[in-house]
Amino acid sequence: MKRVRPYMLLLLLFIASKACAWELEASIALKQPGNTAVTYDLKPQADRLVAAGKLPVTVSRELKKAGNAQLLTVTLTAQEDVYFHLELAARTGFGTGNCDFYLPGFWYHKNLRSPKEAPSFHTSKSWNFREDRLSAPLTGVYDGAGHRSLTVQRRLGQGCDALVPSQEGEVILSGASSIGYVGFDNETGQAALTFGYPYEESPRRYIRKLTLAPAVTAFAALKKGESQTLAWLITEGEAESYGAFVAQTWNECFDELSPSPLTPLYNAEEVKAQLANYFRQSFVDRFPLKYNSGLTLRTADCKPYTEMQIGFCGRVLLNAFNEIEYGEQHGDSLLTGMGHAILESFRANGFTSAGYFHDYVDFSKGMPKDDVHSIRQQSEAVYAVLHYLQYEKTHGRRHAEWESKVRRLLDNLVKLQKADGSFARKFRDDGSDIDASPGSTPSATGPLVMGYRYFGSNNYLQAARRSANYLAAHIISKSDYFSSTLDANCEDKEAAISAVTATYYMALVTKGKEQARYVQLCKQAAYFALSWYYLWDVPFAQGQMLGDLGFSSRGWGNVSVENNHVDVFVFEFPSILKWLGLKTNESRFTRMYNVIYSSLNQLLPTPGRLCGIAVPGFYPEVVQHTTWDYGKNGKGFYNDIFAPGWTVASLWELYSPERTPAFFGQKTASNP
């Protein structure tokens, strides 16, 4: 059979029972240093897998029932010193054309929303990936024709990793590593799930954004007389849809990995006290728009830069409100003054003639003449300013001009809405489309609901309802979450979180059957959002900063297919997850909330523990947990350029769970 690596020829080991009708293929490659590896096909003989000739290693195998799964255990014992690479595959018999695949936090359907420069079916129908790229070490396939599924999940032991001298070709590991690989193979027209140890990545490695590189195959050492045991859970299932399959698989992964909360290094007040230093040190007041410098900063010095962004990576307006609220709570007139100065500058100079915010300005080039707007950034700006106006109103202060400008912007959004309820991803000041992709539509739902609540305009609620109907029909029902992040246009975590947030807001302002519908939609989307968040701790080698800091990846989310690192993008999602867990009686949601909440402050830069950042409070952004970089550093480190504006805003929201419920007149985020 033709393979991703054509020299890896595999024979079939058929395993037949009523509970299991997949076929297992096996081979082992042995390498002598300086020589090309030689691959040996393995076939069953009693409780062993044997080659045609004698090998310097014995391979035993056991298959037994483990709950609703089959536990495959393989033990290798060296008769003499060897360097080995074990490759397995579970052939399903499912026709490739009917199949969609799932590798948590990295692969959805066929990854066809992603370009050919990233892993997708555009480039190959067969892929293998290191386990640490994935939020759970699992590969799965869903057969839409028969509504059947198969998953293979690594059963984890003690984690470790090793530094290697090369990232391509045949590589002998420099020490112990627990990292294997998972993937899928469709070369015969029938789907097979691939897995093995140690890792390989083929037919290409994905090393940085839109950059594929030559494949790699790792070899582990086994000394004479030593043994190594590996185990995988292989689970057959049935599901009515791909979305149901992902939800079912996430539940099974959560139960198997059972992530526990960390002991937080800091409480919420301590985190905010450190993050407030970002506000003080990043303030820029020499341009028509005042702002906290939040993007294109260097980790080495964190000095302010000339770029400003209202949402997305900058979150300037939300951070300005955070400064005002925190400053007043703590009697810090400096912070309060900076926050008011930022918002006042935007009231005076932050709008185009058409009534939209300036999304982005690089002041080294002056104010923009031809604005490009995104529905996401305009929506995030409305969200921030409405929270500010509500806060001011509760303190007896009204801002008529601000209210007028926000109403005009909301009216603009209503006019932008398409007949089907969607919004274009990017548009010009005159309202014409630049990027008509509808994937960012749910970002507008929440601010429209807020506008309805603040101004009492039913027109905004109707627009929100139309957007939610589009979301239900075209995104959630199709399990197609994409194009929410603005520096990529692919399957991404933020699109799923936007869907969760949109349906949550609709549930807050509706009742009865309509509310129940939004709660159910919220739950469906939540599984896809959760699928991006790590349920396990990837291992690091000594000398990789994150490992030396004791970093645990559980609770952190991968970013997108195009951008394969973890970050703290959560904003309201954990609070919604906790609310949803209570609303639907799903304890896994509540437990995962506790994992996320306890985990995300691990890399807070403080004076005695800077975590690789030059200035306390400037929270890191690009956390490189696998073999990935943007041209700098790599696994266990950060990129040298980062955007702390949004990381600070995200954590601030995490530690302000009362904010949105209070806006809608509810007591707490966790009380349904």
mmCIF file of N, CA, C and O in Angstrom, residues 168-219:
data_model
loop_
_atom_site.group_PDB
_atom_site.id
_atom_site.type_symbol
_atom_site.label_atom_id
_atom_site.label_comp_id
_atom_site.label_asym_id
_atom_site.label_seq_id
_atom_site.Cartn_x
_atom_site.Cartn_y
_atom_site.Cartn_z
ATOM 1 N N GLU A 168 14.393 17.717 11.200
ATOM 2 C CA GLU A 168 13.916 17.088 9.974
ATOM 3 C C GLU A 168 14.726 15.847 9.670
ATOM 4 O O GLU A 168 15.819 15.639 10.202
ATOM 5 N N GLY A 169 14.155 14.987 8.827
ATOM 6 C CA GLY A 169 14.810 13.736 8.484
ATOM 7 C C GLY A 169 14.704 12.732 9.606
ATOM 8 O O GLY A 169 13.795 12.781 10.440
ATOM 9 N N GLU A 170 15.610 11.797 9.650
ATOM 10 C CA GLU A 170 15.663 10.789 10.705
ATOM 11 C C GLU A 170 16.498 11.324 11.860
ATOM 12 O O GLU A 170 17.673 11.662 11.677
ATOM 13 N N VAL A 171 15.889 11.394 13.030
ATOM 14 C CA VAL A 171 16.517 12.039 14.179
ATOM 15 C C VAL A 171 16.554 11.069 15.350
ATOM 16 O O VAL A 171 15.515 10.513 15.736
ATOM 17 N N ILE A 172 17.728 10.866 15.925
ATOM 18 C CA ILE A 172 17.852 10.080 17.143
ATOM 19 C C ILE A 172 17.696 11.017 18.332
ATOM 20 O O ILE A 172 18.380 12.041 18.433
ATOM 21 N N LEU A 173 16.773 10.687 19.226
ATOM 22 C CA LEU A 173 16.521 11.534 20.387
ATOM 23 C C LEU A 173 17.738 11.565 21.297
ATOM 24 O O LEU A 173 18.418 10.550 21.492
ATOM 25 N N SER A 174 17.993 12.742 21.883
ATOM 26 C CA SER A 174 19.166 12.908 22.738
ATOM 27 C C SER A 174 18.955 12.353 24.135
ATOM 28 O O SER A 174 19.904 12.250 24.925
ATOM 29 N N GLY A 175 17.723 12.012 24.464
ATOM 30 C CA GLY A 175 17.403 11.477 25.786
ATOM 31 C C GLY A 175 15.987 10.961 25.788
ATOM 32 O O GLY A 175 15.362 10.779 24.739
ATOM 33 N N ALA A 176 15.457 10.763 26.986
ATOM 34 C CA ALA A 176 14.106 10.210 27.104
ATOM 35 C C ALA A 176 13.063 11.227 26.660
ATOM 36 O O ALA A 176 13.139 12.411 26.993
ATOM 37 N N SER A 177 12.088 10.771 25.900
ATOM 38 C CA SER A 177 10.948 11.593 25.489
ATOM 39 C C SER A 177 9.714 10.714 25.470
ATOM 40 O O SER A 177 9.764 9.555 25.029
ATOM 41 N N SER A 178 8.606 11.248 25.949
ATOM 42 C CA SER A 178 7.351 10.498 25.950
ATOM 43 C C SER A 178 6.466 10.857 24.765
ATOM 44 O O SER A 178 5.368 10.327 24.634
ATOM 45 N N ILE A 179 6.907 11.737 23.898
ATOM 46 C CA ILE A 179 6.044 12.266 22.843
ATOM 47 C C ILE A 179 5.982 11.321 21.652
ATOM 48 O O ILE A 179 6.995 11.014 21.019
ATOM 49 N N GLY A 180 4.770 10.858 21.372
ATOM 50 C CA GLY A 180 4.521 10.049 20.200
ATOM 51 C C GLY A 180 3.825 10.867 19.129
ATOM 52 O O GLY A 180 3.960 12.094 19.067
ATOM 53 N N TYR A 181 3.056 10.195 18.284
ATOM 54 C CA TYR A 181 2.352 10.902 17.218
ATOM 55 C C TYR A 181 1.008 10.246 16.953
ATOM 56 O O TYR A 181 0.768 9.091 17.304
ATOM 57 N N VAL A 182 0.116 11.009 16.339
ATOM 58 C CA VAL A 182 -1.163 10.509 15.848
ATOM 59 C C VAL A 182 -1.461 11.178 14.519
ATOM 60 O O VAL A 182 -0.923 12.241 14.205
ATOM 61 N N GLY A 183 -2.348 10.564 13.740
ATOM 62 C CA GLY A 183 -2.710 11.145 12.451
ATOM 63 C C GLY A 183 -3.705 10.264 11.724
ATOM 64 O O GLY A 183 -4.480 9.520 12.337
ATOM 65 N N PHE A 184 -3.673 10.332 10.408
ATOM 66 C CA PHE A 184 -4.578 9.518 9.596
ATOM 67 C C PHE A 184 -3.965 9.304 8.224
ATOM 68 O O PHE A 184 -3.110 10.068 7.766
ATOM 69 N N ASP A 185 -4.407 8.234 7.565
ATOM 70 C CA ASP A 185 -3.876 7.817 6.271
ATOM 71 C C ASP A 185 -5.053 7.485 5.360
ATOM 72 O O ASP A 185 -5.898 6.654 5.700
ATOM 73 N N ASN A 186 -5.110 8.130 4.201
ATOM 74 C CA ASN A 186 -6.205 7.911 3.249
ATOM 75 C C ASN A 186 -5.690 7.504 1.864
ATOM 76 O O ASN A 186 -6.402 7.651 0.872
ATOM 77 N N GLU A 187 -4.474 7.007 1.804
ATOM 78 C CA GLU A 187 -3.861 6.750 0.503
ATOM 79 C C GLU A 187 -4.577 5.655 -0.286
ATOM 80 O O GLU A 187 -4.505 5.629 -1.512
ATOM 81 N N THR A 188 -5.272 4.746 0.378
ATOM 82 C CA THR A 188 -5.959 3.663 -0.331
ATOM 83 C C THR A 188 -7.404 4.010 -0.667
ATOM 84 O O THR A 188 -8.096 3.202 -1.280
ATOM 85 N N GLY A 189 -7.876 5.175 -0.241
ATOM 86 C CA GLY A 189 -9.281 5.527 -0.416
ATOM 87 C C GLY A 189 -10.135 5.131 0.764
ATOM 88 O O GLY A 189 -11.331 5.447 0.800
ATOM 89 N N GLN A 190 -9.553 4.426 1.711
ATOM 90 C CA GLN A 190 -10.221 4.080 2.957
ATOM 91 C C GLN A 190 -9.434 4.677 4.115
ATOM 92 O O GLN A 190 -8.203 4.684 4.111
ATOM 93 N N ALA A 191 -10.151 5.176 5.100
ATOM 94 C CA ALA A 191 -9.516 5.902 6.190
ATOM 95 C C ALA A 191 -8.853 4.952 7.174
ATOM 96 O O ALA A 191 -9.436 3.938 7.573
ATOM 97 N N ALA A 192 -7.652 5.310 7.582
ATOM 98 C CA ALA A 192 -6.962 4.630 8.669
ATOM 99 C C ALA A 192 -6.476 5.690 9.645
ATOM 100 O O ALA A 192 -6.088 6.796 9.244
ATOM 101 N N LEU A 193 -6.516 5.379 10.922
ATOM 102 C CA LEU A 193 -5.951 6.246 11.945
ATOM 103 C C LEU A 193 -4.546 5.760 12.264
ATOM 104 O O LEU A 193 -4.340 4.574 12.549
ATOM 105 N N THR A 194 -3.577 6.662 12.209
ATOM 106 C CA THR A 194 -2.185 6.307 12.405
ATOM 107 C C THR A 194 -1.705 6.790 13.769
ATOM 108 O O THR A 194 -2.149 7.817 14.276
ATOM 109 N N PHE A 195 -0.780 6.041 14.355
ATOM 110 C CA PHE A 195 -0.259 6.398 15.665
ATOM 111 C C PHE A 195 1.010 5.597 15.921
ATOM 112 O O PHE A 195 1.259 4.567 15.273
ATOM 113 N N GLY A 196 1.828 6.066 16.852
ATOM 114 C CA GLY A 196 3.052 5.350 17.141
ATOM 115 C C GLY A 196 3.961 6.135 18.056
ATOM 116 O O GLY A 196 3.576 7.151 18.643
ATOM 117 N N TYR A 197 5.204 5.638 18.142
ATOM 118 C CA TYR A 197 6.175 6.221 19.069
ATOM 119 C C TYR A 197 7.578 5.908 18.572
ATOM 120 O O TYR A 197 7.825 4.800 18.080
ATOM 121 N N PRO A 198 8.571 6.829 18.759
ATOM 122 C CA PRO A 198 8.361 8.232 19.136
ATOM 123 C C PRO A 198 7.768 9.010 17.966
ATOM 124 O O PRO A 198 7.330 8.408 16.992
ATOM 125 N N TYR A 199 7.804 10.310 18.048
ATOM 126 C CA TYR A 199 7.006 11.128 17.144
ATOM 127 C C TYR A 199 7.519 11.082 15.706
ATOM 128 O O TYR A 199 8.677 10.803 15.422
ATOM 129 N N GLU A 200 6.619 11.336 14.798
ATOM 130 C CA GLU A 200 6.962 11.690 13.428
ATOM 131 C C GLU A 200 5.973 12.746 12.972
ATOM 132 O O GLU A 200 4.865 12.868 13.508
ATOM 133 N N GLU A 201 6.367 13.537 12.008
ATOM 134 C CA GLU A 201 5.466 14.500 11.365
ATOM 135 C C GLU A 201 5.663 14.375 9.870
ATOM 136 O O GLU A 201 6.773 14.573 9.348
ATOM 137 N N SER A 202 4.567 14.023 9.178
ATOM 138 C CA SER A 202 4.646 13.774 7.749
ATOM 139 C C SER A 202 3.275 14.025 7.106
ATOM 140 O O SER A 202 2.262 14.009 7.801
ATOM 141 N N PRO A 203 3.181 14.299 5.832
ATOM 142 C CA PRO A 203 4.288 14.371 4.869
ATOM 143 C C PRO A 203 5.132 15.638 5.005
ATOM 144 O O PRO A 203 6.200 15.745 4.409
ATOM 145 N N ARG A 204 4.637 16.611 5.803
ATOM 146 C CA ARG A 204 5.384 17.840 6.049
ATOM 147 C C ARG A 204 5.228 18.213 7.515
ATOM 148 O O ARG A 204 4.269 17.819 8.173
ATOM 149 N N ARG A 205 6.174 18.967 8.026
ATOM 150 C CA ARG A 205 6.041 19.568 9.354
ATOM 151 C C ARG A 205 5.481 20.979 9.186
ATOM 152 O O ARG A 205 5.747 21.645 8.190
ATOM 153 N N TYR A 206 4.727 21.436 10.183
ATOM 154 C CA TYR A 206 4.223 22.815 10.179
ATOM 155 C C TYR A 206 5.000 23.570 11.247
ATOM 156 O O TYR A 206 4.811 23.343 12.443
ATOM 157 N N ILE A 207 5.891 24.486 10.826
ATOM 158 C CA ILE A 207 6.840 25.068 11.769
ATOM 159 C C ILE A 207 6.544 26.510 12.152
ATOM 160 O O ILE A 207 6.930 26.964 13.223
ATOM 161 N N ARG A 208 5.903 27.261 11.269
ATOM 162 C CA ARG A 208 5.451 28.615 11.589
ATOM 163 C C ARG A 208 4.343 28.968 10.622
ATOM 164 O O ARG A 208 4.038 28.194 9.710
ATOM 165 N N LYS A 209 3.718 30.113 10.827
ATOM 166 C CA LYS A 209 2.523 30.445 10.058
ATOM 167 C C LYS A 209 2.758 30.309 8.553
ATOM 168 O O LYS A 209 3.672 30.916 7.990
ATOM 169 N N LEU A 210 1.911 29.474 7.937
ATOM 170 C CA LEU A 210 1.915 29.239 6.492
ATOM 171 C C LEU A 210 3.274 28.785 5.990
ATOM 172 O O LEU A 210 3.700 29.131 4.889
ATOM 173 N N THR A 211 3.960 27.956 6.788
ATOM 174 C CA THR A 211 5.272 27.447 6.412
ATOM 175 C C THR A 211 5.349 25.956 6.699
ATOM 176 O O THR A 211 5.402 25.535 7.860
ATOM 177 N N LEU A 212 5.331 25.158 5.643
ATOM 178 C CA LEU A 212 5.523 23.722 5.750
ATOM 179 C C LEU A 212 6.982 23.391 5.471
ATOM 180 O O LEU A 212 7.636 24.041 4.653
ATOM 181 N N ALA A 213 7.504 22.391 6.166
ATOM 182 C CA ALA A 213 8.916 22.034 6.075
ATOM 183 C C ALA A 213 9.045 20.528 5.905
ATOM 184 O O ALA A 213 8.063 19.790 6.044
ATOM 185 N N PRO A 214 10.248 20.023 5.601
ATOM 186 C CA PRO A 214 10.422 18.578 5.410
ATOM 187 C C PRO A 214 10.010 17.760 6.620
ATOM 188 O O PRO A 214 10.056 18.218 7.759
ATOM 189 N N ALA A 215 9.631 16.515 6.373
ATOM 190 C CA ALA A 215 9.140 15.607 7.406
ATOM 191 C C ALA A 215 10.251 15.242 8.393
ATOM 192 O O ALA A 215 11.444 15.422 8.128
ATOM 193 N N VAL A 216 9.822 14.718 9.539
ATOM 194 C CA VAL A 216 10.767 14.264 10.556
ATOM 195 C C VAL A 216 10.287 12.929 11.122
ATOM 196 O O VAL A 216 9.076 12.699 11.252
ATOM 197 N N THR A 217 11.231 12.044 11.416
ATOM 198 C CA THR A 217 10.948 10.785 12.095
ATOM 199 C C THR A 217 11.950 10.632 13.227
ATOM 200 O O THR A 217 13.168 10.691 12.993
ATOM 201 N N ALA A 218 11.454 10.453 14.444
ATOM 202 C CA ALA A 218 12.325 10.342 15.613
ATOM 203 C C ALA A 218 12.534 8.877 15.989
ATOM 204 O O ALA A 218 11.642 8.037 15.811
ATOM 205 N N PHE A 219 13.717 8.596 16.544
ATOM 206 C CA PHE A 219 14.074 7.254 16.990
ATOM 207 C C PHE A 219 14.487 7.315 18.456
ATOM 208 O O PHE A 219 15.267 8.182 18.861
#
